[in-house]
Coordinates of C-alpha atoms in Angstrom, one line a residue:
Chain A
M197 CA 11.7 14.5 0.2
N198 CA 11.7 11.5 2.5
Q199 CA 8.1 11.0 3.5
L200 CA 9.1 8.4 6.1
K201 CA 11.0 11.1 8.1
P202 CA 8.7 12.4 10.9
L203 CA 8.4 15.9 12.3
K204 CA 8.5 16.7 16.0
A205 CA 5.3 18.1 17.5
R206 CA 4.9 19.5 21.0
I207 CA 2.0 18.6 23.2
K208 CA 0.5 22.0 24.3
D209 CA -2.2 20.4 26.3
I210 CA -4.0 17.1 27.0
K211 CA -7.7 16.8 27.7
L212 CA -9.2 13.6 29.2
E213 CA -12.2 12.9 27.0
A214 CA -13.4 9.5 28.2
E215 CA -12.2 6.3 29.6
D216 CA -8.7 5.7 27.9
V217 CA -9.4 8.5 25.5
K218 CA -7.4 11.7 25.4
T219 CA -7.2 14.7 23.1
Y220 CA -3.7 15.9 22.4
I221 CA -3.4 19.6 21.4
L222 CA -0.2 19.7 19.3
S223 CA 1.8 22.5 17.9
I224 CA 4.3 22.3 15.1
E225 CA 7.0 24.5 13.7
G226 CA 6.6 25.5 10.1
S227 CA 3.4 25.6 8.0
F228 CA 0.9 22.9 8.2
A229 CA -2.5 22.4 6.6
A230 CA -4.9 19.5 6.6
I231 CA -8.5 18.9 5.8
P232 CA -11.1 17.1 7.9
G233 CA -10.9 13.4 7.5
Q234 CA -7.2 13.3 6.8
F235 CA -4.8 11.6 9.2
N236 CA -1.2 11.7 10.5
M237 CA 1.1 8.9 11.3
V238 CA 1.6 9.6 15.0
G239 CA 4.3 7.9 16.9
Y240 CA 7.4 7.8 19.1
P241 CA 10.9 6.4 18.6
G242 CA 11.1 2.8 19.7
V243 CA 7.4 2.4 19.8
G244 CA 6.3 2.8 16.2
E245 CA 3.6 4.7 14.4
A246 CA -0.2 4.5 14.0
P247 CA -2.6 6.3 11.7
I248 CA -4.7 8.9 13.7
S249 CA -7.3 11.2 12.2
F250 CA -7.3 14.9 12.9
S251 CA -9.9 15.6 15.5
S252 CA -9.8 19.3 14.9
I253 CA -9.2 21.7 12.1
V254 CA -5.7 23.2 11.9
R255 CA -5.5 26.7 13.4
N256 CA -2.3 28.7 13.9
K257 CA 0.0 25.6 13.4
C258 CA -2.0 23.8 16.1
F259 CA -4.2 20.8 15.7
E260 CA -5.7 18.0 17.8
H261 CA -5.6 14.2 17.8
T262 CA -8.1 12.3 19.9
I263 CA -6.7 8.9 20.7
K264 CA -8.0 5.9 22.5
A265 CA -5.3 3.8 24.2
V266 CA -5.8 0.3 22.7
G267 CA -2.5 -0.9 21.3
R268 CA 1.2 -0.5 21.6
V269 CA 1.5 2.9 20.0
T270 CA -1.7 4.4 21.4
G271 CA -1.0 2.9 24.8
F272 CA 2.4 4.6 24.9
L273 CA 1.0 8.0 23.8
N274 CA -1.5 7.7 26.6
G275 CA 1.4 8.1 29.1
L276 CA 2.8 11.3 27.6
K277 CA 2.5 14.5 29.5
K278 CA 2.0 18.2 28.6
W279 CA 5.1 19.7 26.9
D280 CA 6.4 16.3 25.8
K281 CA 7.1 15.8 22.2
L282 CA 5.9 13.2 19.8
L283 CA 6.5 12.5 16.2
I284 CA 4.1 13.0 13.3
R285 CA 4.1 12.5 9.5
G286 CA 1.3 13.8 7.3
P287 CA -1.2 14.9 6.5
Y288 CA -2.2 11.9 4.4
G289 CA -5.2 10.6 2.6
R290 CA -8.5 11.9 1.2
G291 CA -10.7 13.7 3.6
W292 CA -14.4 14.4 3.8
P293 CA -15.8 16.2 0.7
V294 CA -16.9 19.2 2.8
N295 CA -16.8 21.6 -0.1
H296 CA -18.7 19.3 -2.3
V297 CA -21.7 19.4 0.1
K298 CA -22.0 23.1 0.5
G299 CA -25.7 24.1 0.3
R300 CA -26.8 20.6 1.0
D301 CA -28.3 19.0 4.1
I302 CA -25.7 17.0 6.0
L303 CA -26.1 14.0 8.3
L304 CA -23.0 13.3 10.5
I305 CA -23.2 9.9 12.0
A306 CA -20.5 8.6 14.4
G307 CA -20.0 5.7 16.8
G308 CA -17.5 5.6 19.7
V309 CA -14.2 7.2 18.9
G310 CA -15.5 7.6 15.3
L311 CA -16.7 11.0 16.4
A312 CA -13.1 12.3 16.4
P313 CA -12.7 12.6 12.6
I314 CA -16.2 14.1 12.4
R315 CA -15.4 16.8 14.9
P316 CA -13.4 19.0 12.5
V317 CA -16.3 18.8 10.1
V318 CA -18.6 20.1 12.9
Q319 CA -16.1 22.9 13.5
M320 CA -16.0 23.9 9.8
I321 CA -19.7 23.9 9.5
L322 CA -20.2 26.0 12.7
A323 CA -17.6 28.5 11.5
K324 CA -19.5 29.0 8.2
R325 CA -23.0 27.8 9.2
E326 CA -24.8 29.8 6.5
L327 CA -23.0 27.8 3.7
F328 CA -24.8 24.5 4.7
G329 CA -28.4 23.4 4.8
D330 CA -29.9 21.3 7.7
V331 CA -27.1 19.6 9.6
S332 CA -27.7 16.8 12.1
L333 CA -25.3 14.8 14.2
I334 CA -26.2 11.3 15.3
Y335 CA -23.8 10.0 17.8
G336 CA -23.7 6.7 19.7
A337 CA -21.3 5.5 22.4
K338 CA -21.1 2.4 24.4
N339 CA -22.1 4.2 27.6
E340 CA -22.0 7.8 28.9
K341 CA -18.4 7.4 30.1
N342 CA -17.3 6.5 26.6
A343 CA -19.0 9.5 24.9
L344 CA -16.5 12.0 23.5
F345 CA -16.7 15.8 23.5
M346 CA -19.7 15.9 25.7
N347 CA -18.7 19.3 27.1
E348 CA -18.9 20.7 23.5
F349 CA -22.4 19.4 22.7
D350 CA -24.2 22.5 24.1
E351 CA -22.1 24.7 21.8
W352 CA -22.6 22.4 18.9
G353 CA -26.4 22.2 19.6
K354 CA -26.7 25.9 18.8
G355 CA -25.8 25.4 15.2
I356 CA -26.8 21.8 14.4
S357 CA -29.3 19.3 15.7
L358 CA -27.9 16.6 17.9
H359 CA -29.2 13.1 18.4
L360 CA -27.2 11.2 21.1
T361 CA -27.5 7.7 22.3
V362 CA -25.6 5.2 24.5
D363 CA -25.9 1.4 24.2
E364 CA -26.4 1.3 27.9
V365 CA -26.3 3.6 30.9
I366 CA -23.8 2.3 33.5
Q367 CA -24.6 4.5 36.5
H368 CA -27.9 2.7 37.2
P369 CA -29.4 -0.6 36.6
P370 CA -30.2 -1.4 32.9
V371 CA -33.0 0.6 31.4
S372 CA -35.5 0.1 28.6
R373 CA -34.3 0.9 25.1
L374 CA -34.7 4.4 23.6
G375 CA -35.8 5.8 26.9
K376 CA -39.4 4.7 27.0
G377 CA -39.8 5.5 30.7
G378 CA -37.4 3.9 33.1
N379 CA -34.4 5.4 34.9
K380 CA -31.7 6.8 32.7
G381 CA -29.4 7.7 35.6
G382 CA -29.0 11.4 34.7
W383 CA -28.4 10.6 31.0
K384 CA -30.7 13.1 29.2
H385 CA -30.5 11.5 25.8
N386 CA -31.5 8.2 24.2
V387 CA -30.5 4.7 25.1
G388 CA -30.2 2.1 22.3
L389 CA -28.2 1.5 19.2
V390 CA -27.2 4.4 17.0
T391 CA -29.0 2.7 14.1
D392 CA -32.3 3.1 16.0
L393 CA -31.9 6.8 15.8
L394 CA -32.4 6.8 12.1
D395 CA -36.1 6.4 12.7
K396 CA -36.2 9.6 14.6
I397 CA -34.9 11.9 11.9
R398 CA -36.7 13.4 8.9
I399 CA -34.6 14.0 5.8
K400 CA -34.9 15.1 2.2
P401 CA -33.1 12.1 0.6
E402 CA -32.1 13.7 -2.7
N403 CA -30.6 16.8 -0.9
T404 CA -28.8 14.9 1.9
F405 CA -25.2 13.8 2.2
A406 CA -24.1 11.6 5.0
F407 CA -20.6 11.4 6.6
I408 CA -20.3 8.2 8.7
C409 CA -17.5 7.1 10.9
G410 CA -17.5 4.2 13.4
P411 CA -16.9 0.5 13.7
E412 CA -17.3 -1.0 10.2
I413 CA -20.2 -3.2 11.2
M414 CA -22.0 -0.1 12.5
M415 CA -21.3 1.7 9.2
R416 CA -22.7 -1.3 7.3
F417 CA -26.1 -1.0 9.0
I418 CA -26.2 2.8 9.0
C419 CA -25.5 2.7 5.2
R420 CA -28.2 0.1 4.6
G421 CA -30.6 2.2 6.8
L422 CA -29.9 5.4 4.9
L423 CA -30.3 3.6 1.5
M424 CA -33.7 2.4 2.7
M425 CA -34.5 6.1 3.5
G426 CA -33.8 6.9 -0.1
I427 CA -30.3 8.4 -0.1
A428 CA -28.2 7.4 -3.1
Q429 CA -25.1 5.4 -2.2
S430 CA -22.9 8.0 -3.9
Q431 CA -24.1 10.5 -1.3
L432 CA -22.9 8.3 1.6
Y433 CA -19.4 8.7 2.7
V434 CA -17.6 6.4 5.1
S435 CA -14.2 6.6 6.8
L436 CA -12.4 3.2 7.0
E437 CA -9.8 2.0 9.4
R438 CA -7.0 -0.4 8.4
R439 CA -3.6 -1.3 9.7
M440 CA -1.0 1.1 8.2
K441 CA 2.8 1.4 8.3
C442 CA 3.6 4.1 5.8
G443 CA 0.6 6.2 5.0
I444 CA 1.8 6.7 1.4
A445 CA 0.5 3.6 -0.5
H446 CA 3.9 1.8 -0.3
C447 CA 3.8 -0.6 2.6
G448 CA 0.6 -2.4 1.3
H449 CA -0.9 -3.1 4.7
C450 CA -4.1 -1.1 4.2
Q451 CA -4.9 -2.5 0.8
H452 CA -8.6 -3.1 0.4
F453 CA -9.1 -5.1 -2.8
G454 CA -7.0 -2.8 -5.0
L455 CA -7.7 0.4 -3.0
F456 CA -5.1 1.9 -0.7
V457 CA -7.1 3.1 2.3
C458 CA -4.3 5.5 3.2
K459 CA -4.1 7.2 -0.2
D460 CA -7.5 6.5 -1.9
G461 CA -9.3 7.0 1.4
P462 CA -9.6 6.8 4.3
V463 CA -12.9 8.5 3.3
F464 CA -14.7 6.7 0.5
S465 CA -18.1 7.1 -1.0
Y466 CA -20.1 4.0 -0.2
D467 CA -20.3 2.9 -3.8
E468 CA -16.5 2.6 -4.0
V469 CA -16.3 0.1 -1.1
R470 CA -19.6 -1.6 -0.9
G471 CA -19.3 -5.4 -1.1
L472 CA -15.6 -5.5 -1.4
P473 CA -14.0 -8.8 0.0
D474 CA -12.5 -8.7 3.5
G475 CA -14.6 -5.7 4.5
L476 CA -17.9 -5.5 6.3
L477 CA -19.6 -2.9 4.1
Chain B
M266 CA 4.1 6.4 -17.3
C267 CA 6.4 6.5 -14.2
G268 CA 8.6 9.4 -13.5
L269 CA 11.8 7.5 -14.4
C270 CA 10.5 6.2 -17.8
G271 CA 9.5 9.8 -18.5
E272 CA 13.0 11.0 -17.7
L273 CA 14.6 8.3 -19.7
A274 CA 12.3 8.8 -22.7
K275 CA 12.8 12.5 -22.9
A276 CA 16.4 12.4 -24.1
P277 CA 16.4 11.4 -27.8
F278 CA 18.6 8.5 -28.9
R279 CA 18.9 6.0 -31.7
R280 CA 17.2 2.7 -30.9
S281 CA 19.9 0.9 -32.7
K282 CA 20.1 -2.9 -33.1
K283 CA 23.4 -4.6 -33.5
L284 CA 24.7 -8.2 -33.8
V285 CA 27.8 -8.6 -31.6
P286 CA 29.9 -11.7 -30.9
K287 CA 29.3 -12.8 -27.3
E288 CA 33.0 -12.6 -26.6
T289 CA 33.1 -9.0 -27.6
F290 CA 30.0 -8.2 -25.5
F291 CA 31.5 -9.8 -22.4
L292 CA 34.8 -8.0 -22.9
W293 CA 32.8 -4.7 -23.0
L294 CA 30.9 -5.8 -19.9
D295 CA 34.1 -6.5 -18.0
S296 CA 35.3 -3.0 -18.9
L297 CA 32.4 -1.5 -17.1
R298 CA 33.6 -3.0 -13.8
K299 CA 35.8 0.0 -13.2
K300 CA 32.8 2.3 -12.8
Y301 CA 30.0 -0.1 -12.0
K302 CA 29.2 -3.0 -9.7
L303 CA 28.3 -5.8 -12.0
I304 CA 25.4 -8.1 -11.0
G305 CA 24.3 -11.2 -12.9
P306 CA 23.0 -14.8 -12.8
V307 CA 25.6 -17.2 -11.3
K308 CA 25.2 -20.9 -10.9
V309 CA 25.4 -21.9 -7.2
G310 CA 24.8 -25.6 -6.6
S311 CA 21.6 -26.6 -8.3
Q312 CA 20.3 -23.0 -8.3
T313 CA 21.0 -19.8 -10.1
V314 CA 21.4 -16.7 -8.1
F315 CA 21.7 -13.0 -9.0
K316 CA 24.9 -11.8 -7.3
K317 CA 27.9 -9.5 -7.6
L318 CA 30.3 -10.5 -10.4
N319 CA 34.1 -10.4 -10.4
S320 CA 34.2 -11.3 -14.0
S321 CA 31.7 -12.0 -16.8
K322 CA 33.1 -15.6 -16.9
E323 CA 31.0 -16.3 -13.7
L324 CA 27.8 -15.6 -15.7
F325 CA 25.4 -18.4 -16.4
M326 CA 23.3 -16.8 -19.1
E327 CA 21.3 -20.0 -20.0
Y328 CA 19.6 -20.0 -16.6
E329 CA 15.9 -20.7 -16.4
S330 CA 14.7 -19.0 -13.2
T331 CA 16.1 -17.8 -9.9
M332 CA 14.5 -17.9 -6.4
F333 CA 14.7 -14.2 -6.0
S334 CA 14.2 -11.6 -8.7
P335 CA 17.1 -9.1 -9.2
G336 CA 14.7 -6.2 -8.8
K337 CA 13.8 -7.2 -5.2
L338 CA 17.4 -7.8 -4.3
F339 CA 19.3 -4.9 -5.8
I340 CA 16.8 -2.1 -6.4
Y341 CA 14.0 -2.6 -3.9
K342 CA 16.0 -4.1 -1.0
P343 CA 14.5 -6.7 1.3
K344 CA 15.7 -4.7 4.2
E345 CA 16.5 -1.0 4.4
D346 CA 17.7 1.3 7.2
L347 CA 15.5 4.4 7.3
L348 CA 16.2 6.5 10.4
R349 CA 18.2 6.8 13.6
F350 CA 16.7 8.5 16.6
S351 CA 18.7 9.6 19.7
I352 CA 16.6 10.3 22.8
N353 CA 18.2 12.6 25.3
D354 CA 16.6 15.8 26.5
E355 CA 15.5 16.2 22.9
I356 CA 14.6 13.7 20.2
A357 CA 17.2 13.9 17.4
I358 CA 16.1 12.5 14.1
D359 CA 18.8 11.4 11.5
E360 CA 17.9 10.2 8.1
I361 CA 19.9 7.3 6.8
P362 CA 20.4 8.2 3.2
P363 CA 20.5 5.4 0.6
I364 CA 24.0 4.1 -0.1
S365 CA 23.9 3.6 -3.8
E366 CA 26.8 2.7 -6.1
K367 CA 26.3 2.6 -9.8
Q368 CA 25.4 -0.9 -10.8
V369 CA 24.7 -2.9 -13.9
I370 CA 22.3 -5.8 -13.7
I371 CA 22.8 -8.2 -16.6
G372 CA 20.6 -11.0 -17.8
V373 CA 17.3 -9.8 -16.4
H374 CA 14.5 -11.9 -18.0
P375 CA 11.4 -10.2 -19.5
C376 CA 9.3 -11.3 -16.5
D377 CA 11.7 -9.7 -14.0
T378 CA 12.1 -6.6 -16.2
N379 CA 8.4 -6.2 -16.2
A380 CA 8.3 -6.7 -12.5
I381 CA 10.7 -3.8 -12.1
L382 CA 8.5 -1.6 -14.2
Y383 CA 5.6 -2.6 -11.9
L384 CA 7.6 -1.7 -8.8
D385 CA 8.2 1.7 -10.4
K386 CA 4.5 2.3 -10.3
I387 CA 4.5 1.8 -6.5
F388 CA 7.7 3.5 -5.5
L389 CA 7.9 6.3 -8.1
G390 CA 4.3 7.3 -8.1
A391 CA 2.6 10.2 -6.3
Y392 CA 5.0 9.6 -3.4
K393 CA 8.6 8.8 -4.3
D394 CA 10.5 6.4 -2.2
P395 CA 14.0 8.0 -2.1
Y396 CA 15.8 4.7 -1.6
Y397 CA 14.2 3.0 -4.5
D398 CA 14.5 6.2 -6.6
V399 CA 18.3 6.6 -6.2
R400 CA 19.0 2.9 -6.8
R401 CA 16.7 2.8 -9.8
K402 CA 18.5 5.8 -11.4
N403 CA 21.9 4.3 -10.7
T404 CA 21.1 0.9 -12.1
I405 CA 21.6 -0.1 -15.7
I406 CA 19.4 -2.9 -16.7
I407 CA 20.5 -5.2 -19.4
S408 CA 17.6 -7.5 -20.1
L409 CA 17.8 -10.9 -21.7
N410 CA 15.1 -12.6 -23.8
C411 CA 14.5 -16.2 -22.7
T412 CA 15.9 -19.2 -24.5
K413 CA 14.1 -21.8 -22.4
V414 CA 10.6 -22.2 -20.8
S415 CA 10.5 -23.6 -17.3
L416 CA 7.8 -25.8 -16.1
N417 CA 6.0 -23.1 -14.1
C418 CA 6.4 -20.2 -16.6
F419 CA 3.2 -18.6 -17.8
C420 CA 4.5 -15.2 -18.9
S421 CA 3.2 -15.7 -22.4
S422 CA -0.3 -15.8 -21.1
V423 CA 0.0 -12.4 -19.3
G424 CA 2.0 -10.5 -22.0
A425 CA 5.2 -10.4 -19.9
G426 CA 7.5 -12.7 -21.9
P427 CA 9.3 -14.8 -23.1
F428 CA 10.5 -11.9 -25.3
L429 CA 10.4 -8.4 -23.8
K430 CA 7.9 -6.0 -25.5
A431 CA 8.4 -3.0 -23.2
E432 CA 10.2 -0.2 -25.1
A433 CA 11.4 1.9 -22.1
G434 CA 12.3 1.8 -18.5
Y435 CA 15.4 -0.4 -19.0
D436 CA 18.6 0.0 -21.0
M437 CA 19.5 -2.8 -23.3
L438 CA 17.9 -6.0 -24.5
L439 CA 19.8 -9.1 -25.5
T440 CA 18.6 -12.0 -27.7
D441 CA 20.7 -15.1 -27.9
F442 CA 22.0 -15.7 -31.5
E443 CA 24.2 -18.7 -30.8
D444 CA 27.7 -17.2 -30.7
K445 CA 26.3 -13.7 -30.9
Y446 CA 23.9 -11.5 -29.1
L447 CA 21.3 -9.4 -31.0
I448 CA 21.6 -6.2 -28.9
E449 CA 18.9 -3.5 -28.8
I450 CA 19.6 -0.1 -27.3
K451 CA 16.7 1.1 -25.2
S452 CA 18.0 4.2 -23.5
R453 CA 20.3 7.2 -24.1
R454 CA 22.7 6.2 -21.4
A455 CA 23.0 2.7 -23.0
E456 CA 23.7 4.3 -26.4
E457 CA 26.5 6.3 -24.8
L458 CA 27.9 3.4 -22.8
F459 CA 27.8 0.7 -25.5
N460 CA 30.5 1.9 -27.8
I461 CA 30.8 -1.4 -29.7
K462 CA 30.0 -1.1 -33.4
G463 CA 28.8 -4.7 -34.2
K464 CA 27.0 -5.8 -37.4
R465 CA 23.9 -3.9 -38.4
V466 CA 20.8 -5.9 -37.9
G467 CA 18.7 -6.4 -41.1
A468 CA 15.3 -8.0 -41.9
S469 CA 16.7 -11.5 -41.9
E470 CA 18.0 -11.2 -38.3
L471 CA 14.7 -9.7 -37.1
R472 CA 12.8 -12.6 -38.8
L473 CA 15.1 -15.1 -37.1
K474 CA 14.4 -13.3 -33.8
S475 CA 10.6 -13.6 -34.2
E476 CA 11.0 -17.3 -35.2
K477 CA 12.9 -17.9 -32.0
E478 CA 10.1 -16.3 -30.1
K479 CA 7.5 -18.3 -31.9
S480 CA 9.2 -21.6 -31.2
L481 CA 9.4 -20.7 -27.5
L482 CA 5.8 -19.7 -27.4
S483 CA 4.8 -23.1 -28.5
S484 CA 6.7 -24.8 -25.6
F485 CA 4.7 -23.3 -22.7
K486 CA 3.1 -26.0 -20.5
K487 CA 1.4 -23.6 -18.2
T488 CA -1.2 -21.1 -19.4
I489 CA -3.9 -18.9 -17.9
N490 CA -6.7 -17.1 -19.6
V491 CA -7.0 -13.7 -17.9
E492 CA -9.8 -12.5 -20.2
G493 CA -12.7 -11.4 -18.1
L494 CA -11.1 -12.8 -14.9
D495 CA -11.6 -9.6 -12.9
E496 CA -15.4 -9.8 -13.2
L497 CA -15.5 -13.5 -12.7
F498 CA -13.5 -13.2 -9.5
M499 CA -15.8 -10.5 -8.2
K500 CA -18.9 -12.7 -9.0
N501 CA -17.3 -15.6 -7.1
I502 CA -15.8 -13.9 -4.1
E503 CA -16.8 -16.8 -1.9
H504 CA -15.9 -19.6 -4.3
P505 CA -15.1 -22.8 -2.4
V506 CA -11.7 -23.0 -4.0
W507 CA -10.4 -20.5 -1.5
Q508 CA -11.7 -22.4 1.5
Y509 CA -10.5 -25.9 0.5
T510 CA -7.2 -24.8 -0.9
A511 CA -6.5 -22.8 2.3
E512 CA -7.7 -25.6 4.6
E513 CA -6.1 -28.5 2.8
R514 CA -2.8 -27.0 1.6
C515 CA -1.9 -23.5 2.5
L516 CA 0.6 -23.2 5.4
S517 CA 0.6 -19.4 5.5
C518 CA 4.4 -19.7 5.2
S519 CA 4.6 -16.6 2.9
N520 CA 7.0 -18.2 0.5
C521 CA 4.8 -17.1 -2.4
V522 CA 5.1 -13.4 -1.3
M523 CA 8.8 -13.5 -0.6
V524 CA 9.7 -14.9 -4.0
C525 CA 7.2 -12.8 -5.9
P526 CA 9.0 -10.1 -8.0
T527 CA 6.0 -7.7 -7.8
C528 CA 5.0 -8.2 -4.1
F529 CA 6.0 -4.9 -2.5
C530 CA 4.6 -4.9 1.0
Y531 CA 6.9 -3.9 3.9
D532 CA 6.8 -3.6 7.6
I533 CA 8.5 -0.8 9.6
V534 CA 10.3 -1.9 12.7
D535 CA 11.9 0.1 15.6
E536 CA 14.9 -1.5 17.3
T537 CA 15.9 0.2 20.6
S538 CA 19.5 0.0 21.9
M539 CA 20.2 -1.6 25.3
D540 CA 20.7 1.8 26.9
L541 CA 17.4 2.9 25.5
K542 CA 19.1 6.0 24.1
T543 CA 19.1 5.2 20.4
V544 CA 16.5 3.7 18.1
R545 CA 17.1 2.3 14.6
R546 CA 14.1 2.3 12.4
F547 CA 14.2 0.0 9.4
R548 CA 11.8 -1.6 7.0
H549 CA 11.8 -5.2 5.7
L550 CA 9.5 -7.2 3.4
D551 CA 6.2 -8.2 4.9
A552 CA 3.6 -10.6 3.7
C553 CA -0.2 -10.5 3.5
Q554 CA -0.1 -14.2 4.5
D555 CA 1.0 -13.3 8.0
I556 CA -2.0 -13.4 10.3
R557 CA -1.2 -10.0 11.9
F558 CA -0.9 -8.2 8.5
A559 CA -4.4 -6.8 8.4
E560 CA -5.1 -6.8 12.2
V561 CA -6.6 -3.7 13.8
Y562 CA -7.9 -2.9 17.2
G563 CA -10.9 -5.1 17.8
G564 CA -10.5 -7.3 14.8
N565 CA -8.7 -8.7 11.8
F566 CA -9.8 -8.1 8.3
R567 CA -8.1 -11.2 7.0
Q568 CA -8.3 -13.5 10.0
R569 CA -9.2 -16.5 7.8
R570 CA -6.4 -18.2 6.0
A571 CA -8.7 -18.4 2.9
A572 CA -9.0 -14.7 2.9
R573 CA -5.3 -14.3 3.0
L574 CA -4.7 -16.7 0.2
R575 CA -7.4 -14.9 -1.8
Q576 CA -5.7 -11.6 -1.2
F577 CA -2.4 -12.9 -2.6
V578 CA -3.9 -14.6 -5.6
S579 CA -6.4 -11.9 -6.5
H580 CA -3.7 -9.2 -6.1
K581 CA -1.8 -11.0 -8.8
L582 CA -4.6 -11.9 -11.2
N583 CA -7.3 -9.4 -10.3
Q584 CA -7.5 -6.0 -8.6
T585 CA -6.1 -4.6 -11.8
S586 CA -7.8 -1.2 -11.1
Q587 CA -4.9 -0.6 -8.7
Y588 CA -2.3 0.2 -11.3
G589 CA -4.1 -0.6 -14.5
V590 CA -2.0 -3.7 -15.1
L591 CA -2.0 -7.3 -13.9
G592 CA 0.0 -7.9 -10.7
T593 CA 1.6 -11.0 -12.1
V594 CA 4.4 -11.3 -14.6
G595 CA 4.0 -15.0 -15.0
C596 CA 7.4 -16.0 -13.6
G597 CA 5.8 -18.9 -11.8
R598 CA 8.0 -18.6 -8.7
C599 CA 5.1 -18.7 -6.3
I600 CA 4.2 -22.1 -7.7
T601 CA 7.8 -23.4 -7.7
W602 CA 8.5 -22.4 -4.1
C603 CA 5.1 -23.3 -2.5
P604 CA 5.8 -26.2 -0.2
T605 CA 2.4 -27.7 -1.1
G606 CA 2.4 -26.7 -4.8
I607 CA -0.5 -24.3 -4.7
D608 CA -0.8 -23.0 -8.3
L609 CA -2.6 -19.7 -8.9
T610 CA -3.3 -20.7 -12.5
E611 CA -5.1 -23.8 -11.3
I612 CA -7.2 -21.7 -8.8
A613 CA -8.2 -19.4 -11.7
K614 CA -9.2 -22.4 -13.8
E615 CA -11.4 -23.7 -10.9
I616 CA -13.1 -20.4 -10.8
Q617 CA -13.5 -20.3 -14.6
K618 CA -15.1 -23.8 -14.5
S619 CA -18.0 -22.5 -12.3

């Protein structure tokens, strides 16, 4: 089988999530299965392909990708319309170890569009809530316009505890950090860095696993913070982003000091990637 | 073990050793031309190049090194057409299947044979590359133990030469015995194909072979001690050698990567026709020395030239957890073809000094 040959997927619907960020609901012919944290190579002829995580679980041959228009491929995808087709290959990579953390407390920590690969984990947990212990989601975005999936937070809040923050509120003049008084312009949650929220949560370190996805520099400080709180580094999982061309450990672009992020990751336990050259962890 | 070696190893055959006059061997080789494309080392100007042969008389079997390794010219192609798309109301996707004729590559040195075994690990692993797979299966590899040691060879330090130790994954092994070749059969298909009787090899010939190897081993100028290098590299990630070598000498020209027989990275490129109706998708060799290689939205994991140099060198000498073997076969091409003479064995020695 030629792994480099893509499949056609139809865009069943498009949801505008935030500035330059859209969720594409895709359907595909034939059977398709993926686990949270895995990715597809998503693309279009003449434009190329980019690795994009699943932002939903796969249901009835349908799945979602939530994509921010930042480059050539993602910028092109941003212009596609409902019922258009695009090309996918996958699923590739190692996802979140959801089965491994059954019965444990889970911390989900995301920054910016890093919430997209965490969303299918939330969906899986909510579908079988009784299988997991305490679950908290800590999410930080640049501002309230950049926060993803906000219309789903009420639903999520019924099953897991949510801690949301924005670096700054843009609707009104700058406000004091972490909402100590001041005007938050209708934003009901926190203001400040996502790392600041770690002080607000109480955990049982030996029983807690964390799934973290966001800018690598954010993950660095989150991991350091969680280590300080007593969680073992083997219980911290991060999802890495690298340039990829093939997704199958051939093209070499995503190599991270001997690891192929596409095949060995993108989800790694922190002890696998901590301190590697050319990374920020 | 890779899928191919497994397949080749399954069929039992006699690992026979024969002494055959060179003349007879080349006559046999020419007889293969009816069914196979013959490829071998040919002298072109001051260089030796692996290319298609019309006759075994063109062969230059005493060559020292070539710029490009045969594995990266004739099995893993520098450029490969993958797909063709036509965009009308619907997107049509056509696979471009590998065109592979049966071929024999003769005169492959131990370093380059080991490099092909390394490429097998990449392209015939968990995911098989169909292009590499077909060509690999259709290629008969006749390896040749070295008779000379070049200035930049360090294969003896990394277990990749000057005599080939691998027992599988190729077809025949030649050792130069003046007017004869000592020929060792290493695959079932070679046993079937090589129907020349020859003189049976006894203890005295094998002793002579190991004496030849010993005398070559003593003539290596370049060496490297890879013992404990992995840990030493990791302890010295920010060793100044990277910074000053990159700043003072490295041009990021990617010559090292292009001539390396084990460098496998590729880029995938879409080429759209003028009428925008068809797209050709192909891949070609890419290099970690290119500044865009590890670029992502919002940053570049190897923005610094020192980081890119370190990636190449450490991928050869270090990072052995990736495939369980060293990435280098000691062919010395990256040293030979570096415009400023950057030498990875010297870099390793600098780190070992500290």
